Tab-separated table of C-alpha atoms in Angstrom:
chain	number	residue	atom	x	y	z
A	206	UNK	CA	-106.851	-19.464	56.336
A	207	UNK	CA	-104.000	-17.068	56.352
A	208	UNK	CA	-103.429	-15.201	53.087
A	209	UNK	CA	-100.112	-13.605	52.439
A	210	UNK	CA	-99.612	-10.340	50.683
A	211	UNK	CA	-97.835	-12.139	47.852
A	212	UNK	CA	-100.826	-14.365	47.227
A	213	UNK	CA	-103.174	-11.438	47.151
A	214	UNK	CA	-100.981	-9.786	44.494
A	215	UNK	CA	-101.176	-12.854	42.348
A	216	UNK	CA	-104.974	-12.962	42.387
A	217	UNK	CA	-105.354	-9.281	41.986
A	218	UNK	CA	-102.888	-8.870	39.111
A	219	UNK	CA	-105.469	-7.219	36.912
A	220	UNK	CA	-107.114	-5.305	39.720
A	221	UNK	CA	-106.436	-1.972	41.188
A	222	UNK	CA	-104.478	-3.492	44.000
A	223	UNK	CA	-101.850	-4.688	41.524
A	224	UNK	CA	-100.530	-1.178	41.225
A	225	UNK	CA	-99.989	-1.094	44.932
A	226	UNK	CA	-97.884	-4.269	45.156
A	227	UNK	CA	-94.166	-3.769	45.772
A	228	UNK	CA	-92.145	-4.120	42.534
A	229	UNK	CA	-88.465	-5.240	42.149
A	230	UNK	CA	-86.036	-2.550	41.117
A	231	UNK	CA	-85.616	-1.982	37.364
A	232	UNK	CA	-82.424	-3.534	35.910
A	233	UNK	CA	-79.852	-1.399	34.079
A	234	UNK	CA	-80.962	-0.699	30.523
A	235	UNK	CA	-78.108	-2.706	28.961
A	236	UNK	CA	-77.913	-5.672	31.363
A	237	UNK	CA	-80.062	-7.980	29.269
A	238	UNK	CA	-80.565	-8.702	25.601
A	239	UNK	CA	-84.062	-9.525	24.284
A	240	UNK	CA	-84.531	-13.228	23.757
A	241	UNK	CA	-85.001	-14.554	20.256
A	242	UNK	CA	-87.021	-17.646	19.886
A	243	UNK	CA	-85.190	-20.557	18.252
A	244	UNK	CA	-86.055	-21.230	14.677
A	245	UNK	CA	-86.288	-24.727	13.295
A	246	UNK	CA	-84.042	-25.331	10.297
A	247	UNK	CA	-83.904	-28.329	8.039
A	248	UNK	CA	-80.803	-30.410	8.639
A	249	UNK	CA	-80.206	-30.583	4.920
A	250	UNK	CA	-80.068	-26.816	4.475
A	251	UNK	CA	-77.140	-26.035	6.781
A	252	UNK	CA	-74.054	-28.275	6.784
A	253	UNK	CA	-73.055	-27.733	10.403
A	254	UNK	CA	-76.440	-27.678	12.181
A	255	UNK	CA	-78.487	-30.825	12.786
A	256	UNK	CA	-81.840	-29.497	13.955
A	257	UNK	CA	-81.969	-25.836	14.862
A	258	UNK	CA	-79.984	-22.639	15.186
A	259	UNK	CA	-78.959	-22.268	18.834
A	260	UNK	CA	-80.323	-19.512	21.022
A	261	UNK	CA	-78.282	-16.364	20.722
A	262	UNK	CA	-76.556	-14.896	23.708
A	263	UNK	CA	-79.226	-13.344	25.915
A	264	UNK	CA	-77.314	-11.933	28.855
A	265	UNK	CA	-74.113	-10.217	29.782
A	266	UNK	CA	-73.089	-13.256	31.847
A	267	UNK	CA	-73.622	-15.636	28.948
A	268	UNK	CA	-71.676	-13.366	26.637
A	269	UNK	CA	-68.766	-13.201	29.040
A	270	UNK	CA	-68.783	-17.005	29.408
A	271	UNK	CA	-68.013	-17.382	25.692
A	272	UNK	CA	-64.581	-16.287	24.419
A	273	UNK	CA	-65.077	-13.261	22.140
A	274	UNK	CA	-62.985	-14.634	19.336
A	275	UNK	CA	-65.358	-17.339	18.146
A	276	UNK	CA	-68.949	-18.717	18.474
A	277	UNK	CA	-69.888	-21.739	20.550
A	278	UNK	CA	-71.743	-23.364	17.648
A	279	UNK	CA	-70.574	-23.140	14.059
A	280	UNK	CA	-72.426	-20.507	12.078
A	281	UNK	CA	-72.104	-21.476	8.405
A	282	UNK	CA	-72.197	-17.813	7.385
A	283	UNK	CA	-69.518	-16.691	9.857
A	284	UNK	CA	-65.812	-16.439	9.121
A	285	UNK	CA	-64.884	-16.567	12.804
A	286	UNK	CA	-63.156	-19.806	13.901
A	287	UNK	CA	-64.753	-22.466	16.107
A	288	UNK	CA	-63.106	-23.580	19.361
A	289	UNK	CA	-62.498	-26.935	17.728
A	290	UNK	CA	-60.365	-25.153	15.173
A	291	UNK	CA	-57.790	-24.537	17.877
A	292	UNK	CA	-55.696	-27.046	19.762
A	293	UNK	CA	-56.425	-27.739	23.398
A	294	UNK	CA	-54.741	-25.377	25.822
A	295	UNK	CA	-52.933	-28.371	27.258
A	296	UNK	CA	-51.457	-29.350	23.916
A	297	UNK	CA	-47.955	-28.238	22.990
A	298	UNK	CA	-47.175	-27.295	19.428
A	299	UNK	CA	-43.753	-28.704	18.581
A	300	UNK	CA	-41.093	-26.106	17.805
A	301	UNK	CA	-39.661	-26.421	14.301
A	302	UNK	CA	-36.437	-24.524	13.661
A	303	UNK	CA	-36.421	-22.420	10.477
A	304	UNK	CA	-34.529	-23.995	7.615
A	305	UNK	CA	-33.854	-23.350	3.961
A	306	UNK	CA	-34.172	-26.939	2.917
A	307	UNK	CA	-36.336	-29.964	3.737
A	308	UNK	CA	-34.999	-33.053	5.443
A	309	UNK	CA	-37.078	-35.356	3.215
A	310	UNK	CA	-37.436	-34.553	-0.440
A	311	UNK	CA	-40.942	-33.510	-1.451
A	312	UNK	CA	-41.333	-34.296	-5.178
A	313	UNK	CA	-43.604	-31.273	-5.556
A	314	UNK	CA	-41.336	-28.884	-3.644
A	315	UNK	CA	-38.822	-26.535	-5.167
A	316	UNK	CA	-36.879	-26.210	-1.925
A	317	UNK	CA	-33.418	-27.765	-2.046
A	318	UNK	CA	-32.467	-30.786	0.036
A	319	UNK	CA	-29.639	-30.601	2.526
A	320	UNK	CA	-27.780	-33.085	0.331
A	321	UNK	CA	-27.886	-30.524	-2.463
A	322	UNK	CA	-25.305	-28.428	-0.604
A	323	UNK	CA	-21.633	-29.051	0.025
A	324	UNK	CA	-19.896	-27.635	3.036
A	325	UNK	CA	-16.263	-26.656	3.506
A	326	UNK	CA	-14.430	-25.324	6.531
A	327	UNK	CA	-12.156	-23.190	4.378
A	328	UNK	CA	-13.028	-20.435	1.956
A	329	UNK	CA	-12.198	-21.126	-1.699
A	330	UNK	CA	-9.029	-19.539	-3.009
A	331	UNK	CA	-9.899	-16.837	-5.554
A	332	UNK	CA	-8.487	-17.265	-9.008
A	333	UNK	CA	-5.848	-14.580	-9.567
A	334	UNK	CA	-6.344	-12.231	-12.475
A	335	UNK	CA	-4.072	-12.977	-15.410
A	336	UNK	CA	-1.036	-10.693	-15.545
A	337	UNK	CA	-1.143	-7.796	-17.972
A	338	UNK	CA	0.842	-8.694	-21.037
A	339	UNK	CA	3.007	-5.773	-22.082
A	340	UNK	CA	4.441	-5.024	-25.478
A	341	UNK	CA	7.823	-6.381	-26.411
A	342	UNK	CA	10.131	-4.851	-28.980
A	343	UNK	CA	12.553	-6.707	-31.197
A	344	UNK	CA	16.093	-5.625	-31.945
A	345	UNK	CA	15.151	-4.980	-35.551
A	346	UNK	CA	12.300	-2.665	-34.528
A	347	UNK	CA	14.467	-0.635	-32.167
A	348	UNK	CA	17.269	-0.347	-34.740
A	349	UNK	CA	14.754	1.014	-37.242
A	350	UNK	CA	13.320	3.374	-34.626
A	351	UNK	CA	16.730	4.754	-33.477
A	352	UNK	CA	18.984	4.038	-36.465
A	353	UNK	CA	21.919	6.143	-35.226
A	354	UNK	CA	22.415	3.676	-32.327
A	355	UNK	CA	22.059	0.474	-34.318
A	356	UNK	CA	25.797	-0.098	-34.700
A	357	UNK	CA	27.732	-1.420	-31.732
A	358	UNK	CA	30.369	1.315	-32.067
A	359	UNK	CA	27.911	4.163	-32.577
A	360	UNK	CA	28.751	5.738	-29.193
A	361	UNK	CA	32.465	5.973	-29.819
A	362	UNK	CA	32.378	9.288	-31.614
A	363	UNK	CA	29.957	11.195	-29.341
A	364	UNK	CA	31.036	13.849	-26.822
A	365	UNK	CA	29.709	11.867	-23.821
A	366	UNK	CA	30.598	8.254	-24.477
A	367	UNK	CA	30.212	7.330	-20.786
A	368	UNK	CA	26.534	8.201	-20.884
A	369	UNK	CA	25.767	6.902	-24.361
A	370	UNK	CA	24.302	3.414	-24.974
A	371	UNK	CA	23.565	1.514	-28.148
A	372	UNK	CA	20.287	-0.155	-29.054
A	373	UNK	CA	21.397	-3.622	-27.990
A	374	UNK	CA	21.708	-2.397	-24.375
A	375	UNK	CA	18.641	-0.161	-24.580
A	376	UNK	CA	16.398	-2.969	-25.839
A	377	UNK	CA	16.481	-5.067	-22.677
A	378	UNK	CA	15.844	-2.041	-20.453
A	379	UNK	CA	12.916	-0.802	-22.571
A	380	UNK	CA	11.254	-4.221	-22.686
A	381	UNK	CA	11.694	-4.551	-18.922
A	382	UNK	CA	9.983	-1.186	-18.400
A	383	UNK	CA	7.131	-2.033	-20.777
A	384	UNK	CA	6.376	-5.119	-18.691
A	385	UNK	CA	6.939	-3.438	-15.313
A	386	UNK	CA	4.521	-0.584	-15.945
A	387	UNK	CA	1.950	-2.611	-17.857
A	388	UNK	CA	2.183	-0.756	-21.169
A	389	UNK	CA	-0.154	-2.589	-23.526
A	390	UNK	CA	-1.067	0.190	-25.952
A	391	UNK	CA	1.194	0.708	-28.940
A	392	UNK	CA	0.393	4.424	-29.046
A	393	UNK	CA	1.707	4.839	-25.485
A	394	UNK	CA	4.905	2.886	-26.172
A	395	UNK	CA	5.651	4.893	-29.306
A	396	UNK	CA	5.011	8.190	-27.497
A	397	UNK	CA	7.319	7.441	-24.558
A	398	UNK	CA	10.144	6.020	-26.691
A	399	UNK	CA	9.968	8.995	-29.068
A	400	UNK	CA	9.987	11.388	-26.092
A	401	UNK	CA	13.040	9.747	-24.501
A	402	UNK	CA	14.886	9.558	-27.840
A	403	UNK	CA	14.417	13.299	-28.317
A	404	UNK	CA	15.309	14.278	-24.724
A	405	UNK	CA	18.428	12.098	-24.563
A	406	UNK	CA	19.781	12.851	-28.043
A	407	UNK	CA	19.085	9.298	-29.227
A	408	UNK	CA	20.555	7.685	-26.050
A	409	UNK	CA	23.586	9.956	-25.992
A	410	UNK	CA	22.804	11.814	-22.744
A	411	UNK	CA	21.773	10.556	-19.324
A	412	UNK	CA	22.122	13.873	-17.475
A	413	UNK	CA	21.304	17.426	-18.414
A	414	UNK	CA	24.167	19.206	-20.231
A	415	UNK	CA	22.391	22.234	-21.663
A	416	UNK	CA	22.437	24.299	-19.533
A	417	UNK	CA	23.606	21.652	-17.062
A	418	UNK	CA	20.965	21.701	-14.282
A	419	UNK	CA	21.899	19.822	-11.106
A	420	UNK	CA	19.692	16.806	-10.435
A	421	UNK	CA	18.082	16.715	-13.880
A	422	UNK	CA	18.523	13.512	-15.851
A	423	UNK	CA	17.518	9.969	-16.975
A	424	UNK	CA	16.683	9.177	-20.608
A	425	UNK	CA	13.432	11.118	-20.142
A	426	UNK	CA	15.504	14.048	-18.787
A	427	UNK	CA	13.220	14.468	-15.763
A	428	UNK	CA	13.487	17.651	-13.728
A	429	UNK	CA	14.800	17.116	-10.194
A	430	UNK	CA	11.418	17.181	-8.459
A	431	UNK	CA	10.409	14.153	-10.551
A	432	UNK	CA	13.829	12.554	-10.190
A	433	UNK	CA	13.490	12.827	-6.416
A	434	UNK	CA	10.043	11.181	-6.431
A	435	UNK	CA	11.258	8.455	-8.781
A	436	UNK	CA	14.345	7.735	-6.685
A	437	UNK	CA	12.332	7.641	-3.454
A	438	UNK	CA	9.901	5.197	-5.045
A	439	UNK	CA	12.658	2.829	-6.192
A	440	UNK	CA	15.409	3.441	-3.625
A	441	UNK	CA	13.805	5.034	-0.551
A	442	UNK	CA	16.592	4.421	1.961
A	443	UNK	CA	19.404	5.581	-0.315
A	444	UNK	CA	17.430	8.672	-1.370
A	445	UNK	CA	16.745	9.618	2.249
A	446	UNK	CA	20.399	9.228	3.108
A	447	UNK	CA	21.475	11.390	0.147
A	448	UNK	CA	19.124	14.174	1.227
A	449	UNK	CA	19.837	13.930	4.954
A	450	UNK	CA	21.938	17.104	4.883
A	451	UNK	CA	19.413	19.095	2.857
A	452	UNK	CA	18.952	19.848	-0.828
A	453	UNK	CA	22.130	21.085	-2.470
A	454	UNK	CA	23.595	20.671	-5.945
A	455	UNK	CA	25.662	17.776	-4.658
A	456	UNK	CA	22.759	16.044	-2.896
A	457	UNK	CA	20.511	16.431	-5.965
A	458	UNK	CA	23.179	14.867	-8.160
A	459	UNK	CA	23.550	12.036	-5.634
A	460	UNK	CA	19.832	11.320	-5.785
A	461	UNK	CA	19.915	11.441	-9.586
A	462	UNK	CA	22.772	8.945	-9.651
A	463	UNK	CA	20.489	6.367	-7.991
A	464	UNK	CA	18.328	6.124	-11.138
A	465	UNK	CA	20.915	6.431	-13.931
A	466	UNK	CA	21.375	2.677	-14.396
A	467	UNK	CA	19.915	1.391	-17.666
A	468	UNK	CA	16.753	-0.197	-16.242
A	469	UNK	CA	15.793	2.794	-14.101
A	470	UNK	CA	16.854	5.394	-16.646
A	471	UNK	CA	14.901	3.880	-19.557
A	472	UNK	CA	12.030	3.117	-17.193
A	473	UNK	CA	11.695	6.769	-16.162
A	474	UNK	CA	9.577	7.785	-19.164
A	475	UNK	CA	7.068	4.970	-18.559
A	476	UNK	CA	6.985	5.671	-14.800
A	477	UNK	CA	6.166	9.318	-15.547
A	478	UNK	CA	3.322	8.339	-17.892
A	479	UNK	CA	1.719	6.001	-15.348
A	480	UNK	CA	2.184	8.115	-12.211
A	481	UNK	CA	2.265	11.764	-13.313
A	482	UNK	CA	0.349	11.724	-16.601
A	483	UNK	CA	-2.181	9.022	-15.798
A	484	UNK	CA	-4.821	10.798	-17.896
A	485	UNK	CA	-2.916	9.512	-20.951
A	486	UNK	CA	-2.478	5.937	-19.727
A	487	UNK	CA	-5.093	3.379	-20.807
A	488	UNK	CA	-7.582	6.139	-21.557
A	489	UNK	CA	-7.399	6.353	-25.333
A	490	UNK	CA	-5.713	9.757	-25.299
A	491	UNK	CA	-2.576	8.338	-26.960
A	492	UNK	CA	-4.182	6.600	-29.891
A	493	UNK	CA	-2.232	4.317	-32.147
A	494	UNK	CA	-0.504	6.264	-34.915
A	495	UNK	CA	-1.982	9.627	-33.951
A	496	UNK	CA	0.551	12.484	-34.171
A	497	UNK	CA	-1.844	15.021	-32.670
A	498	UNK	CA	-2.249	12.857	-29.561
A	499	UNK	CA	1.521	12.733	-29.167
A	500	UNK	CA	1.776	16.488	-29.579
A	501	UNK	CA	-0.874	17.008	-26.911
A	502	UNK	CA	1.001	14.675	-24.579
A	503	UNK	CA	4.237	16.635	-25.032
A	504	UNK	CA	2.622	20.031	-24.570
A	505	UNK	CA	0.054	19.219	-21.885
A	506	UNK	CA	1.009	15.908	-20.291
A	507	UNK	CA	4.734	16.680	-20.028
A	508	UNK	CA	4.746	20.448	-20.260
A	509	UNK	CA	7.575	20.615	-22.799
A	510	UNK	CA	7.943	22.535	-26.052
A	511	UNK	CA	7.191	21.350	-29.557
A	512	UNK	CA	9.369	21.481	-32.678
A	513	UNK	CA	9.813	19.686	-35.980
A	514	UNK	CA	12.492	17.361	-34.580
A	515	UNK	CA	9.965	15.853	-32.159
A	516	UNK	CA	7.634	15.130	-35.060
A	517	UNK	CA	10.425	13.546	-37.158
A	518	UNK	CA	11.509	11.250	-34.318
A	519	UNK	CA	7.904	10.229	-33.544
A	520	UNK	CA	7.221	9.417	-37.204
A	521	UNK	CA	10.355	7.247	-37.375
A	522	UNK	CA	9.546	5.387	-34.149
A	523	UNK	CA	5.893	4.993	-35.113
A	524	UNK	CA	6.833	3.505	-38.466
A	525	UNK	CA	9.407	1.115	-36.970
A	526	UNK	CA	7.341	-0.252	-34.102
A	527	UNK	CA	4.572	-1.702	-36.205
A	528	UNK	CA	1.621	-3.607	-34.776
């Protein structure tokens, strides 16, 4: 009988010849994982295993055959998901567009329904702010404030009757200016009226007579640089035409003439307050009935001098134009 070398190796495993049998090459040190014998577990002790814990992965090939994100059999102590926790690769998850409301009302949801909203193709019209209500003087108040111009013939005896106006004509112009420039504070109204009464000699002058500066005028007796700005603001085309040939005495007087009508002339003091002395407008710096505030306005806001006549006129106006 013919005996092969392989058979001899089998019978002589424990003999000396065993060491002389050819051996297979040693595998790489990390190509295999030691096997762990399965352990029987009671079906009542683990909720997801019926009879035993499955054999752990024992080879590189077996490991690679299982996706690394989860185990092939549910381990009750593992937080990794099972394959059954995922949809089949052939299934398509429907696409749901993001929305801020549900299409069917969930009684336990706080999200609004689409029916809770109203839609409009046009933007709502904003509610306009209410107009600023200005002060308004009465004839009696102005006559008490400027008593020398209360009578209708009070301009007849003055040296410049053409420039002088009485209170009945001044009243409409002052009230128009109060509304136009949004004067709502009594302290501001009293200050401007007292200033104009002083500068114009109680409505007697509309242009500068002492010393007679060209271009200076209005009831506030504005210097020409302010007259020019005022005229350009109210009558830009006419002012530009008057100054087309340059600034001369004649052209300055022509620009001044544009704002000598009653409305513009009596409005000049309020225009100056709002545009050139804005720090005193709606800021509380011209408090109601405060003489020191008025004095500060004259000295600092206007840049004029102070004397006892200014105080007397302010006290009269302040007393007449009561709240």
